[in-house]
Amino acid sequence: MGYPKLVIDKEKLGHNVREMISICKKRGIEVCGVTKVYGGILEVEEVYIENGIKTIGHARLENLKAMEHLDVKKLLLRLPMLSECEDLVKYVDIALVSEIEIIRKISEEGKKINKKQDIILMIDLGDLREGIIKEEVNFYVEEIIKLENVNLKGIGVNLTCFGGVIPTNENLGELVEIGKRIEKEFEIKLDIISGGNSSTLYKVLDGTVPEGINHLRVGEGIIFGTEAGYQEKIPNMNYDVPHLELEVIELKEKNSAPTGEIGVNAFGKKVEFENIGKIIRCIVACGKQDVEYKDITPKNDKIKIIGGSSDHTIIDVTKSDKNIEHGDILNFGISYTALLALGTSKYVYKEVR
Ligand SMILES: *Cc1c(COP(=O)(O)O)cnc(C)c1O
């Protein structure tokens, strides 16, 4: 296996999975493990399953299809395209939905293979990404229960991701109320009230998550031990589950500022460099095609990324107390955005170790 290499620590990930399940269980909440940001690595899915996850969430149907053989419930996070409903009924156990035309199509496809498809109706409570508006709830439930091959498994909300709306007693409480109203008015039982993603975790941790929320879809919280909304660390987690390994391809003492007439760089930008004389410059084999250098951080805090282009990242290693040589491997911590890019790049090797 070569480099760039995305490394996922199996033990650390397993611990985070177990810890998250335990934190949520205390509040009667089931965790759907969201692994989408890894792209789709079967060994990663297996770590989640081995450590107690019963439902895995992906945004791309392809990834759920690839794990068809794994003994776990598969939840499709992104609203289905009309064109994928035929595959959806084959490979997805639970789908998040918000469009009646698509729900009807799912029922139609379900009928063909004699399956009743579980769905979670998404309700928009202000974040303005997916979900029906509150005023549409009755119409939707009425229409859904008329359909033979879909089962309204529950309702859900997504917050923070787009509009930055923070989960509160008000919006989550409203979701619970809507659920109760549906159950009463339509005399049905909703198994799942899905209260969002990792940004809801702070309310689970401080014990203020409204009673009735019994399901969360957790990506970042398990992978990074943090939660989006407040950027706080969740106690007792590992914060370095994934890291990036890059190989040194050049190491030379050179000027700190370019020489010659300065125009724009390969990305149409005029860049400015402070002239601090000669420095030791290190190039690693990784560039914007793999990940934005701003989204990775050297583990060695004595070295500093100066910049990068499509295939190169340039690092000032002058102050390094470790001897760095051509061919050495440097380690980097990565952000959510970096993992998203690295996980889906075909140039990046992936190792679960
Ligand atoms: C990605 C996603 C999640 C998980 O988000 P995290 O912030 O990583 O926990 C949950 N729900 C939906 C609909 C998503 O698309």
mmCIF file of C-alpha atoms and ligand atoms in Angstrom:
data_model
loop_
_atom_site.group_PDB
_atom_site.id
_atom_site.type_symbol
_atom_site.label_atom_id
_atom_site.label_comp_id
_atom_site.label_asym_id
_atom_site.label_seq_id
_atom_site.Cartn_x
_atom_site.Cartn_y
_atom_site.Cartn_z
ATOM 1 C CA MET A 1 0.000 0.000 0.000
ATOM 2 C CA GLY A 2 1.353 3.420 -0.951
ATOM 3 C CA TYR A 3 0.776 7.061 -0.061
ATOM 4 C CA PRO A 4 -1.130 9.325 0.531
ATOM 5 C CA LYS A 5 -2.626 7.001 3.079
ATOM 6 C CA LEU A 6 -5.745 7.564 5.133
ATOM 7 C CA VAL A 7 -5.379 5.514 8.291
ATOM 8 C CA ILE A 8 -8.306 4.609 10.521
ATOM 9 C CA ASP A 9 -7.543 3.301 13.983
ATOM 10 C CA LYS A 10 -9.779 0.308 14.592
ATOM 11 C CA GLU A 11 -9.429 0.219 18.391
ATOM 12 C CA LYS A 12 -10.055 3.936 18.798
ATOM 13 C CA LEU A 13 -13.036 3.870 16.445
ATOM 14 C CA GLY A 14 -14.480 0.830 18.216
ATOM 15 C CA HIS A 15 -14.201 2.605 21.560
ATOM 16 C CA ASN A 16 -15.991 5.684 20.214
ATOM 17 C CA VAL A 17 -18.782 3.547 18.793
ATOM 18 C CA ARG A 18 -19.350 1.789 22.128
ATOM 19 C CA GLU A 19 -19.119 5.013 24.107
ATOM 20 C CA MET A 20 -21.639 6.778 21.840
ATOM 21 C CA ILE A 21 -24.088 3.891 22.052
ATOM 22 C CA SER A 22 -23.790 3.985 25.844
ATOM 23 C CA ILE A 23 -24.221 7.793 26.097
ATOM 24 C CA CYS A 24 -27.359 7.676 23.965
ATOM 25 C CA LYS A 25 -28.797 4.545 25.545
ATOM 26 C CA LYS A 26 -29.027 6.327 28.890
ATOM 27 C CA ARG A 27 -31.552 8.671 27.241
ATOM 28 C CA GLY A 28 -33.420 5.917 25.429
ATOM 29 C CA ILE A 29 -31.875 6.892 22.106
ATOM 30 C CA GLU A 30 -30.793 4.474 19.405
ATOM 31 C CA VAL A 31 -27.726 5.441 17.388
ATOM 32 C CA CYS A 32 -27.671 5.141 13.621
ATOM 33 C CA GLY A 33 -23.946 5.074 12.801
ATOM 34 C CA VAL A 34 -23.303 7.420 9.894
ATOM 35 C CA THR A 35 -20.224 6.313 7.967
ATOM 36 C CA LYS A 36 -20.778 8.334 4.771
ATOM 37 C CA VAL A 37 -17.787 10.590 5.271
ATOM 38 C CA TYR A 38 -15.387 7.615 4.864
ATOM 39 C CA GLY A 39 -16.753 7.135 1.379
ATOM 40 C CA GLY A 40 -17.450 3.463 1.769
ATOM 41 C CA ILE A 41 -14.908 1.200 3.437
ATOM 42 C CA LEU A 42 -16.316 -2.202 4.349
ATOM 43 C CA GLU A 43 -13.799 -2.707 7.167
ATOM 44 C CA VAL A 44 -15.057 0.510 8.746
ATOM 45 C CA GLU A 45 -18.671 -0.655 8.542
ATOM 46 C CA GLU A 46 -17.567 -3.882 10.214
ATOM 47 C CA VAL A 47 -15.999 -1.995 13.136
ATOM 48 C CA TYR A 48 -19.331 -0.228 13.710
ATOM 49 C CA ILE A 49 -21.268 -3.483 13.547
ATOM 50 C CA GLU A 50 -18.863 -5.424 15.775
ATOM 51 C CA ASN A 51 -19.148 -2.719 18.402
ATOM 52 C CA GLY A 52 -22.919 -2.768 18.578
ATOM 53 C CA ILE A 53 -24.341 -0.542 15.832
ATOM 54 C CA LYS A 54 -27.625 -1.922 14.475
ATOM 55 C CA THR A 55 -28.245 0.650 11.724
ATOM 56 C CA ILE A 56 -25.729 2.237 9.347
ATOM 57 C CA GLY A 57 -26.505 5.446 7.479
ATOM 58 C CA HIS A 58 -25.069 6.453 4.120
ATOM 59 C CA ALA A 59 -25.983 9.300 1.801
ATOM 60 C CA ARG A 60 -25.141 7.339 -1.346
ATOM 61 C CA LEU A 61 -27.146 4.297 -2.263
ATOM 62 C CA GLU A 62 -24.071 2.735 -3.925
ATOM 63 C CA ASN A 63 -22.428 2.391 -0.522
ATOM 64 C CA LEU A 64 -25.432 0.609 0.987
ATOM 65 C CA LYS A 65 -25.587 -1.658 -2.029
ATOM 66 C CA ALA A 66 -21.923 -2.587 -1.539
ATOM 67 C CA MET A 67 -22.657 -3.702 2.028
ATOM 68 C CA GLU A 68 -25.726 -5.712 1.152
ATOM 69 C CA HIS A 69 -24.203 -8.830 2.727
ATOM 70 C CA LEU A 70 -23.521 -7.198 6.103
ATOM 71 C CA ASP A 71 -25.912 -8.004 8.921
ATOM 72 C CA VAL A 72 -27.070 -4.482 9.764
ATOM 73 C CA LYS A 73 -30.030 -2.250 8.908
ATOM 74 C CA LYS A 74 -29.230 0.151 6.081
ATOM 75 C CA LEU A 75 -30.553 3.695 6.222
ATOM 76 C CA LEU A 76 -30.407 6.054 3.245
ATOM 77 C CA LEU A 77 -29.712 9.574 4.527
ATOM 78 C CA ARG A 78 -30.107 11.589 1.382
ATOM 79 C CA LEU A 79 -33.538 11.981 -0.129
ATOM 80 C CA PRO A 80 -33.825 9.416 -2.900
ATOM 81 C CA MET A 81 -33.748 10.397 -6.547
ATOM 82 C CA LEU A 82 -36.755 9.244 -8.533
ATOM 83 C CA SER A 83 -34.293 7.324 -10.694
ATOM 84 C CA GLU A 84 -32.960 5.268 -7.779
ATOM 85 C CA CYS A 85 -36.239 4.113 -6.212
ATOM 86 C CA GLU A 86 -36.002 0.767 -7.986
ATOM 87 C CA ASP A 87 -32.635 0.069 -6.294
ATOM 88 C CA LEU A 88 -33.771 1.650 -3.063
ATOM 89 C CA VAL A 89 -36.420 -0.965 -2.359
ATOM 90 C CA LYS A 90 -33.834 -3.678 -2.975
ATOM 91 C CA TYR A 91 -30.961 -2.398 -0.828
ATOM 92 C CA VAL A 92 -32.336 0.059 1.707
ATOM 93 C CA ASP A 93 -34.140 -0.830 4.928
ATOM 94 C CA ILE A 94 -35.120 2.707 5.938
ATOM 95 C CA ALA A 95 -35.228 5.788 3.715
ATOM 96 C CA LEU A 96 -35.521 9.440 4.702
ATOM 97 C CA VAL A 97 -38.156 11.062 2.459
ATOM 98 C CA SER A 98 -39.901 14.381 1.858
ATOM 99 C CA GLU A 99 -41.604 14.307 -1.552
ATOM 100 C CA ILE A 100 -44.964 12.656 -2.146
ATOM 101 C CA GLU A 101 -44.179 11.820 -5.793
ATOM 102 C CA ILE A 102 -41.104 9.941 -4.693
ATOM 103 C CA ILE A 103 -42.895 8.192 -1.838
ATOM 104 C CA ARG A 104 -45.512 7.003 -4.349
ATOM 105 C CA LYS A 105 -42.763 5.776 -6.658
ATOM 106 C CA ILE A 106 -41.147 3.886 -3.761
ATOM 107 C CA SER A 107 -44.480 2.202 -3.056
ATOM 108 C CA GLU A 108 -44.829 1.288 -6.721
ATOM 109 C CA GLU A 109 -41.346 -0.244 -6.812
ATOM 110 C CA GLY A 110 -41.936 -1.975 -3.488
ATOM 111 C CA LYS A 111 -45.059 -3.596 -4.899
ATOM 112 C CA LYS A 112 -43.048 -5.110 -7.753
ATOM 113 C CA ILE A 113 -40.853 -7.035 -5.345
ATOM 114 C CA ASN A 114 -43.503 -7.474 -2.684
ATOM 115 C CA LYS A 115 -41.788 -5.310 -0.089
ATOM 116 C CA LYS A 116 -43.208 -2.792 2.329
ATOM 117 C CA GLN A 117 -40.553 -0.079 2.501
ATOM 118 C CA ASP A 118 -39.917 1.647 5.821
ATOM 119 C CA ILE A 119 -39.660 5.428 5.498
ATOM 120 C CA ILE A 120 -38.942 8.312 7.827
ATOM 121 C CA LEU A 121 -40.767 11.496 6.895
ATOM 122 C CA MET A 122 -38.418 14.461 7.256
ATOM 123 C CA ILE A 123 -39.811 17.679 8.683
ATOM 124 C CA ASP A 124 -38.056 21.013 8.233
ATOM 125 C CA LEU A 125 -38.028 22.902 11.503
ATOM 126 C CA GLY A 126 -36.079 25.907 10.272
ATOM 127 C CA ASP A 127 -32.685 24.768 8.988
ATOM 128 C CA LEU A 128 -33.999 24.880 5.409
ATOM 129 C CA ARG A 129 -32.394 21.830 3.911
ATOM 130 C CA GLU A 130 -34.642 18.780 3.465
ATOM 131 C CA GLY A 131 -38.090 18.206 4.913
ATOM 132 C CA ILE A 132 -41.742 19.062 4.515
ATOM 133 C CA ILE A 133 -43.075 22.177 6.223
ATOM 134 C CA LYS A 134 -45.266 21.737 9.306
ATOM 135 C CA GLU A 135 -48.421 22.746 7.446
ATOM 136 C CA GLU A 136 -47.961 19.785 5.104
ATOM 137 C CA VAL A 137 -47.778 17.113 7.806
ATOM 138 C CA ASN A 138 -51.429 16.064 7.716
ATOM 139 C CA PHE A 139 -51.589 15.905 3.953
ATOM 140 C CA TYR A 140 -48.441 13.773 3.833
ATOM 141 C CA VAL A 141 -49.501 11.313 6.497
ATOM 142 C CA GLU A 142 -52.932 10.929 4.887
ATOM 143 C CA GLU A 143 -51.345 10.186 1.526
ATOM 144 C CA ILE A 144 -48.685 7.863 2.920
ATOM 145 C CA ILE A 145 -51.091 5.642 4.824
ATOM 146 C CA LYS A 146 -53.089 5.147 1.644
ATOM 147 C CA LEU A 147 -50.048 3.554 0.011
ATOM 148 C CA GLU A 148 -49.793 -0.206 0.203
ATOM 149 C CA ASN A 149 -46.041 -0.682 0.010
ATOM 150 C CA VAL A 150 -44.628 1.963 2.316
ATOM 151 C CA ASN A 151 -44.638 1.973 6.083
ATOM 152 C CA LEU A 152 -44.348 5.248 7.984
ATOM 153 C CA LYS A 153 -41.685 4.111 10.429
ATOM 154 C CA GLY A 154 -41.231 7.538 11.913
ATOM 155 C CA ILE A 155 -40.468 11.205 11.495
ATOM 156 C CA GLY A 156 -37.186 13.059 11.632
ATOM 157 C CA VAL A 157 -35.480 16.398 11.429
ATOM 158 C CA ASN A 158 -32.102 17.603 10.245
ATOM 159 C CA LEU A 159 -30.650 20.695 11.857
ATOM 160 C CA THR A 160 -27.390 22.685 11.754
ATOM 161 C CA CYS A 161 -26.008 21.218 8.500
ATOM 162 C CA PHE A 162 -27.249 23.957 6.230
ATOM 163 C CA GLY A 163 -28.760 26.904 8.053
ATOM 164 C CA GLY A 164 -26.735 26.438 11.230
ATOM 165 C CA VAL A 165 -29.924 26.173 13.320
ATOM 166 C CA ILE A 166 -29.075 24.774 16.758
ATOM 167 C CA PRO A 167 -31.205 21.959 18.200
ATOM 168 C CA THR A 168 -33.198 23.307 21.144
ATOM 169 C CA ASN A 169 -36.085 22.293 23.394
ATOM 170 C CA GLU A 170 -38.315 24.286 21.050
ATOM 171 C CA ASN A 171 -37.504 22.685 17.710
ATOM 172 C CA LEU A 172 -36.902 19.161 19.069
ATOM 173 C CA GLY A 173 -39.940 19.481 21.333
ATOM 174 C CA GLU A 174 -41.958 20.444 18.313
ATOM 175 C CA LEU A 175 -40.828 17.291 16.500
ATOM 176 C CA VAL A 176 -41.975 15.173 19.442
ATOM 177 C CA GLU A 177 -45.323 17.017 19.518
ATOM 178 C CA ILE A 178 -45.846 16.506 15.792
ATOM 179 C CA GLY A 179 -45.161 12.802 16.315
ATOM 180 C CA LYS A 180 -47.698 12.538 19.127
ATOM 181 C CA ARG A 181 -50.288 14.386 17.082
ATOM 182 C CA ILE A 182 -49.799 12.052 14.119
ATOM 183 C CA GLU A 183 -50.141 8.995 16.352
ATOM 184 C CA LYS A 184 -53.344 10.324 17.888
ATOM 185 C CA GLU A 185 -55.058 11.702 14.796
ATOM 186 C CA PHE A 186 -54.225 8.798 12.520
ATOM 187 C CA GLU A 187 -54.224 6.052 15.147
ATOM 188 C CA ILE A 188 -50.845 4.759 14.094
ATOM 189 C CA LYS A 189 -47.639 4.067 15.987
ATOM 190 C CA LEU A 190 -44.394 5.801 15.026
ATOM 191 C CA ASP A 191 -41.376 3.738 16.049
ATOM 192 C CA ILE A 192 -38.773 6.386 15.315
ATOM 193 C CA ILE A 193 -38.548 10.050 16.261
ATOM 194 C CA SER A 194 -35.175 10.949 14.772
ATOM 195 C CA GLY A 195 -33.831 14.101 16.391
ATOM 196 C CA GLY A 196 -31.049 14.971 13.994
ATOM 197 C CA ASN A 197 -27.310 14.478 13.696
ATOM 198 C CA SER A 198 -24.257 14.996 15.926
ATOM 199 C CA SER A 199 -25.288 18.583 16.635
ATOM 200 C CA THR A 200 -28.055 17.227 18.910
ATOM 201 C CA LEU A 201 -25.514 15.369 21.066
ATOM 202 C CA TYR A 202 -24.870 18.314 23.346
ATOM 203 C CA LYS A 203 -28.461 17.979 24.534
ATOM 204 C CA VAL A 204 -27.988 14.279 25.133
ATOM 205 C CA LEU A 205 -24.809 15.003 27.101
ATOM 206 C CA ASP A 206 -26.339 17.703 29.299
ATOM 207 C CA GLY A 207 -29.521 15.696 29.764
ATOM 208 C CA THR A 208 -31.885 18.205 28.148
ATOM 209 C CA VAL A 209 -32.878 16.291 25.033
ATOM 210 C CA PRO A 210 -36.704 16.234 25.020
ATOM 211 C CA GLU A 211 -38.271 12.945 25.999
ATOM 212 C CA GLY A 212 -39.692 11.243 22.937
ATOM 213 C CA ILE A 213 -36.597 11.673 20.767
ATOM 214 C CA ASN A 214 -35.491 8.056 20.433
ATOM 215 C CA HIS A 215 -33.111 8.058 17.453
ATOM 216 C CA LEU A 216 -30.100 10.047 16.286
ATOM 217 C CA ARG A 217 -27.987 9.771 13.153
ATOM 218 C CA VAL A 218 -24.427 10.216 14.333
ATOM 219 C CA GLY A 219 -21.436 10.714 12.042
ATOM 220 C CA GLU A 220 -18.970 13.301 13.350
ATOM 221 C CA GLY A 221 -19.651 12.533 17.015
ATOM 222 C CA ILE A 222 -18.340 8.988 16.653
ATOM 223 C CA ILE A 223 -15.564 9.656 14.160
ATOM 224 C CA PHE A 224 -14.076 12.781 15.750
ATOM 225 C CA GLY A 225 -15.539 12.761 19.264
ATOM 226 C CA THR A 226 -16.875 16.259 18.655
ATOM 227 C CA GLU A 227 -20.253 17.707 17.761
ATOM 228 C CA ALA A 228 -20.800 20.206 14.990
ATOM 229 C CA GLY A 229 -22.853 22.881 16.683
ATOM 230 C CA TYR A 230 -20.701 23.804 19.643
ATOM 231 C CA GLN A 231 -17.298 22.474 18.591
ATOM 232 C CA GLU A 232 -16.852 20.902 21.971
ATOM 233 C CA LYS A 233 -15.210 17.637 22.736
ATOM 234 C CA ILE A 234 -17.405 14.822 23.944
ATOM 235 C CA PRO A 235 -15.786 13.457 27.117
ATOM 236 C CA ASN A 236 -14.046 10.099 27.157
ATOM 237 C CA MET A 237 -13.715 9.750 23.399
ATOM 238 C CA ASN A 238 -10.764 9.385 21.028
ATOM 239 C CA TYR A 239 -10.266 12.538 18.983
ATOM 240 C CA ASP A 240 -7.742 11.092 16.541
ATOM 241 C CA VAL A 241 -9.470 8.101 14.952
ATOM 242 C CA PRO A 242 -8.453 8.959 11.361
ATOM 243 C CA HIS A 243 -5.128 10.454 10.303
ATOM 244 C CA LEU A 244 -3.265 11.056 7.083
ATOM 245 C CA GLU A 245 0.213 9.805 6.171
ATOM 246 C CA LEU A 246 2.193 11.585 3.457
ATOM 247 C CA GLU A 247 5.578 10.901 1.954
ATOM 248 C CA VAL A 248 8.379 13.438 1.616
ATOM 249 C CA ILE A 249 9.498 13.863 -2.012
ATOM 250 C CA GLU A 250 11.740 16.905 -1.697
ATOM 251 C CA LEU A 251 13.656 18.472 1.152
ATOM 252 C CA LYS A 252 15.833 21.492 0.470
ATOM 253 C CA GLU A 253 17.048 24.694 1.956
ATOM 254 C CA LYS A 254 15.609 27.496 -0.165
ATOM 255 C CA ASN A 255 14.339 31.048 0.058
ATOM 256 C CA SER A 256 11.185 31.773 2.013
ATOM 257 C CA ALA A 257 9.864 34.108 -0.713
ATOM 258 C CA PRO A 258 9.726 33.514 -4.498
ATOM 259 C CA THR A 259 12.296 35.117 -6.788
ATOM 260 C CA GLY A 260 11.345 36.883 -10.023
ATOM 261 C CA GLU A 261 8.455 38.898 -11.307
ATOM 262 C CA ILE A 262 5.318 37.859 -9.410
ATOM 263 C CA GLY A 263 2.024 37.223 -11.216
ATOM 264 C CA VAL A 264 -0.791 34.889 -10.239
ATOM 265 C CA ASN A 265 -0.344 31.221 -9.268
ATOM 266 C CA ALA A 266 -1.955 28.125 -10.835
ATOM 267 C CA PHE A 267 -5.230 28.971 -9.093
ATOM 268 C CA GLY A 268 -5.448 32.564 -10.319
ATOM 269 C CA LYS A 269 -4.394 33.961 -6.952
ATOM 270 C CA LYS A 270 -1.650 36.394 -6.141
ATOM 271 C CA VAL A 271 0.074 35.003 -3.069
ATOM 272 C CA GLU A 272 2.253 36.922 -0.675
ATOM 273 C CA PHE A 273 5.133 35.443 1.264
ATOM 274 C CA GLU A 274 7.038 36.928 4.123
ATOM 275 C CA ASN A 275 10.758 36.988 3.410
ATOM 276 C CA ILE A 276 12.460 35.475 6.435
ATOM 277 C CA GLY A 277 15.586 34.350 4.599
ATOM 278 C CA LYS A 278 16.448 30.722 3.954
ATOM 279 C CA ILE A 279 14.233 27.962 5.341
ATOM 280 C CA ILE A 280 14.114 24.184 4.996
ATOM 281 C CA ARG A 281 11.270 23.427 2.658
ATOM 282 C CA CYS A 282 9.722 20.004 2.473
ATOM 283 C CA ILE A 283 7.374 18.798 -0.250
ATOM 284 C CA VAL A 284 4.993 15.904 0.414
ATOM 285 C CA ALA A 285 3.170 13.981 -2.294
ATOM 286 C CA CYS A 286 -0.373 15.192 -1.784
ATOM 287 C CA GLY A 287 -2.254 18.164 -3.169
ATOM 288 C CA LYS A 288 -5.568 19.855 -3.713
ATOM 289 C CA GLN A 289 -6.641 16.930 -5.860
ATOM 290 C CA ASP A 290 -6.606 14.861 -2.665
ATOM 291 C CA VAL A 291 -7.385 17.364 0.074
ATOM 292 C CA GLU A 292 -7.218 21.091 0.837
ATOM 293 C CA TYR A 293 -4.045 21.697 2.833
ATOM 294 C CA LYS A 294 -5.976 24.015 5.159
ATOM 295 C CA ASP A 295 -7.971 21.007 6.371
ATOM 296 C CA ILE A 296 -4.956 19.009 7.570
ATOM 297 C CA THR A 297 -2.619 19.702 10.515
ATOM 298 C CA PRO A 298 0.860 18.249 11.027
ATOM 299 C CA LYS A 299 1.088 16.037 14.129
ATOM 300 C CA ASN A 300 4.569 17.472 14.662
ATOM 301 C CA ASP A 301 3.712 20.955 15.923
ATOM 302 C CA LYS A 302 7.173 22.283 15.069
ATOM 303 C CA ILE A 303 6.479 22.112 11.339
ATOM 304 C CA LYS A 304 4.065 24.296 9.402
ATOM 305 C CA ILE A 305 2.250 23.975 6.100
ATOM 306 C CA ILE A 306 3.108 26.932 3.849
ATOM 307 C CA GLY A 307 0.825 26.107 0.967
ATOM 308 C CA GLY A 308 0.037 23.704 -1.799
ATOM 309 C CA SER A 309 -0.907 23.150 -5.411
ATOM 310 C CA SER A 310 -2.778 20.352 -7.221
ATOM 311 C CA ASP A 311 -0.347 17.578 -6.290
ATOM 312 C CA HIS A 312 2.118 19.118 -3.838
ATOM 313 C CA THR A 313 1.961 20.346 -0.273
ATOM 314 C CA ILE A 314 4.852 22.492 0.915
ATOM 315 C CA ILE A 315 5.897 22.507 4.542
ATOM 316 C CA ASP A 316 8.381 24.608 6.484
ATOM 317 C CA VAL A 317 10.338 22.092 8.559
ATOM 318 C CA THR A 318 13.137 24.434 9.657
ATOM 319 C CA LYS A 319 12.162 24.214 13.312
ATOM 320 C CA SER A 320 11.555 20.475 13.418
ATOM 321 C CA ASP A 321 13.354 18.770 16.278
ATOM 322 C CA LYS A 322 13.063 15.467 14.465
ATOM 323 C CA ASN A 323 15.345 14.796 11.572
ATOM 324 C CA ILE A 324 13.234 14.643 8.419
ATOM 325 C CA GLU A 325 14.527 12.913 5.333
ATOM 326 C CA HIS A 326 13.525 12.320 1.770
ATOM 327 C CA GLY A 327 11.230 9.232 1.811
ATOM 328 C CA ASP A 328 10.027 9.822 5.378
ATOM 329 C CA ILE A 329 6.351 9.619 6.232
ATOM 330 C CA LEU A 330 4.754 12.603 7.968
ATOM 331 C CA ASN A 331 1.506 12.298 9.944
ATOM 332 C CA PHE A 332 -1.366 14.759 9.861
ATOM 333 C CA GLY A 333 -4.562 15.199 11.798
ATOM 334 C CA ILE A 334 -7.578 15.778 9.571
ATOM 335 C CA SER A 335 -10.875 17.658 9.735
ATOM 336 C CA TYR A 336 -14.342 16.443 8.734
ATOM 337 C CA THR A 337 -13.979 18.246 5.391
ATOM 338 C CA ALA A 338 -10.596 16.607 4.816
ATOM 339 C CA LEU A 339 -11.979 13.144 5.557
ATOM 340 C CA LEU A 340 -14.832 13.772 3.137
ATOM 341 C CA ALA A 341 -12.342 14.553 0.367
ATOM 342 C CA LEU A 342 -9.789 11.847 1.231
ATOM 343 C CA GLY A 343 -12.417 9.140 1.697
ATOM 344 C CA THR A 344 -13.692 9.582 -1.839
ATOM 345 C CA SER A 345 -10.384 10.102 -3.641
ATOM 346 C CA LYS A 346 -9.192 7.182 -5.717
ATOM 347 C CA TYR A 347 -5.609 8.375 -5.273
ATOM 348 C CA VAL A 348 -5.710 7.941 -1.516
ATOM 349 C CA TYR A 349 -4.957 4.524 -0.017
ATOM 350 C CA LYS A 350 -7.168 3.544 2.899
ATOM 351 C CA GLU A 351 -6.053 1.392 5.772
ATOM 352 C CA VAL A 352 -8.016 0.264 8.811
ATOM 353 C CA ARG A 353 -5.424 -0.772 11.383
HETATM 354 C C1 LIG B 1 -24.633 13.389 7.262
HETATM 355 C C2 LIG B 1 -25.944 13.271 7.885
HETATM 356 C C3 LIG B 1 -26.044 12.976 9.254
HETATM 357 C C4 LIG B 1 -24.829 12.834 10.160
HETATM 358 O O1 LIG B 1 -24.274 14.090 10.399
HETATM 359 P P1 LIG B 1 -23.105 14.295 11.487
HETATM 360 O O2 LIG B 1 -23.089 15.757 11.711
HETATM 361 O O3 LIG B 1 -21.854 13.797 10.872
HETATM 362 O O4 LIG B 1 -23.498 13.550 12.690
HETATM 363 C C5 LIG B 1 -27.309 12.830 9.785
HETATM 364 N N1 LIG B 1 -28.420 12.980 9.017
HETATM 365 C C6 LIG B 1 -28.366 13.267 7.706
HETATM 366 C C7 LIG B 1 -29.623 13.423 6.942
HETATM 367 C C8 LIG B 1 -27.125 13.428 7.096
HETATM 368 O O5 LIG B 1 -27.072 13.711 5.789
#
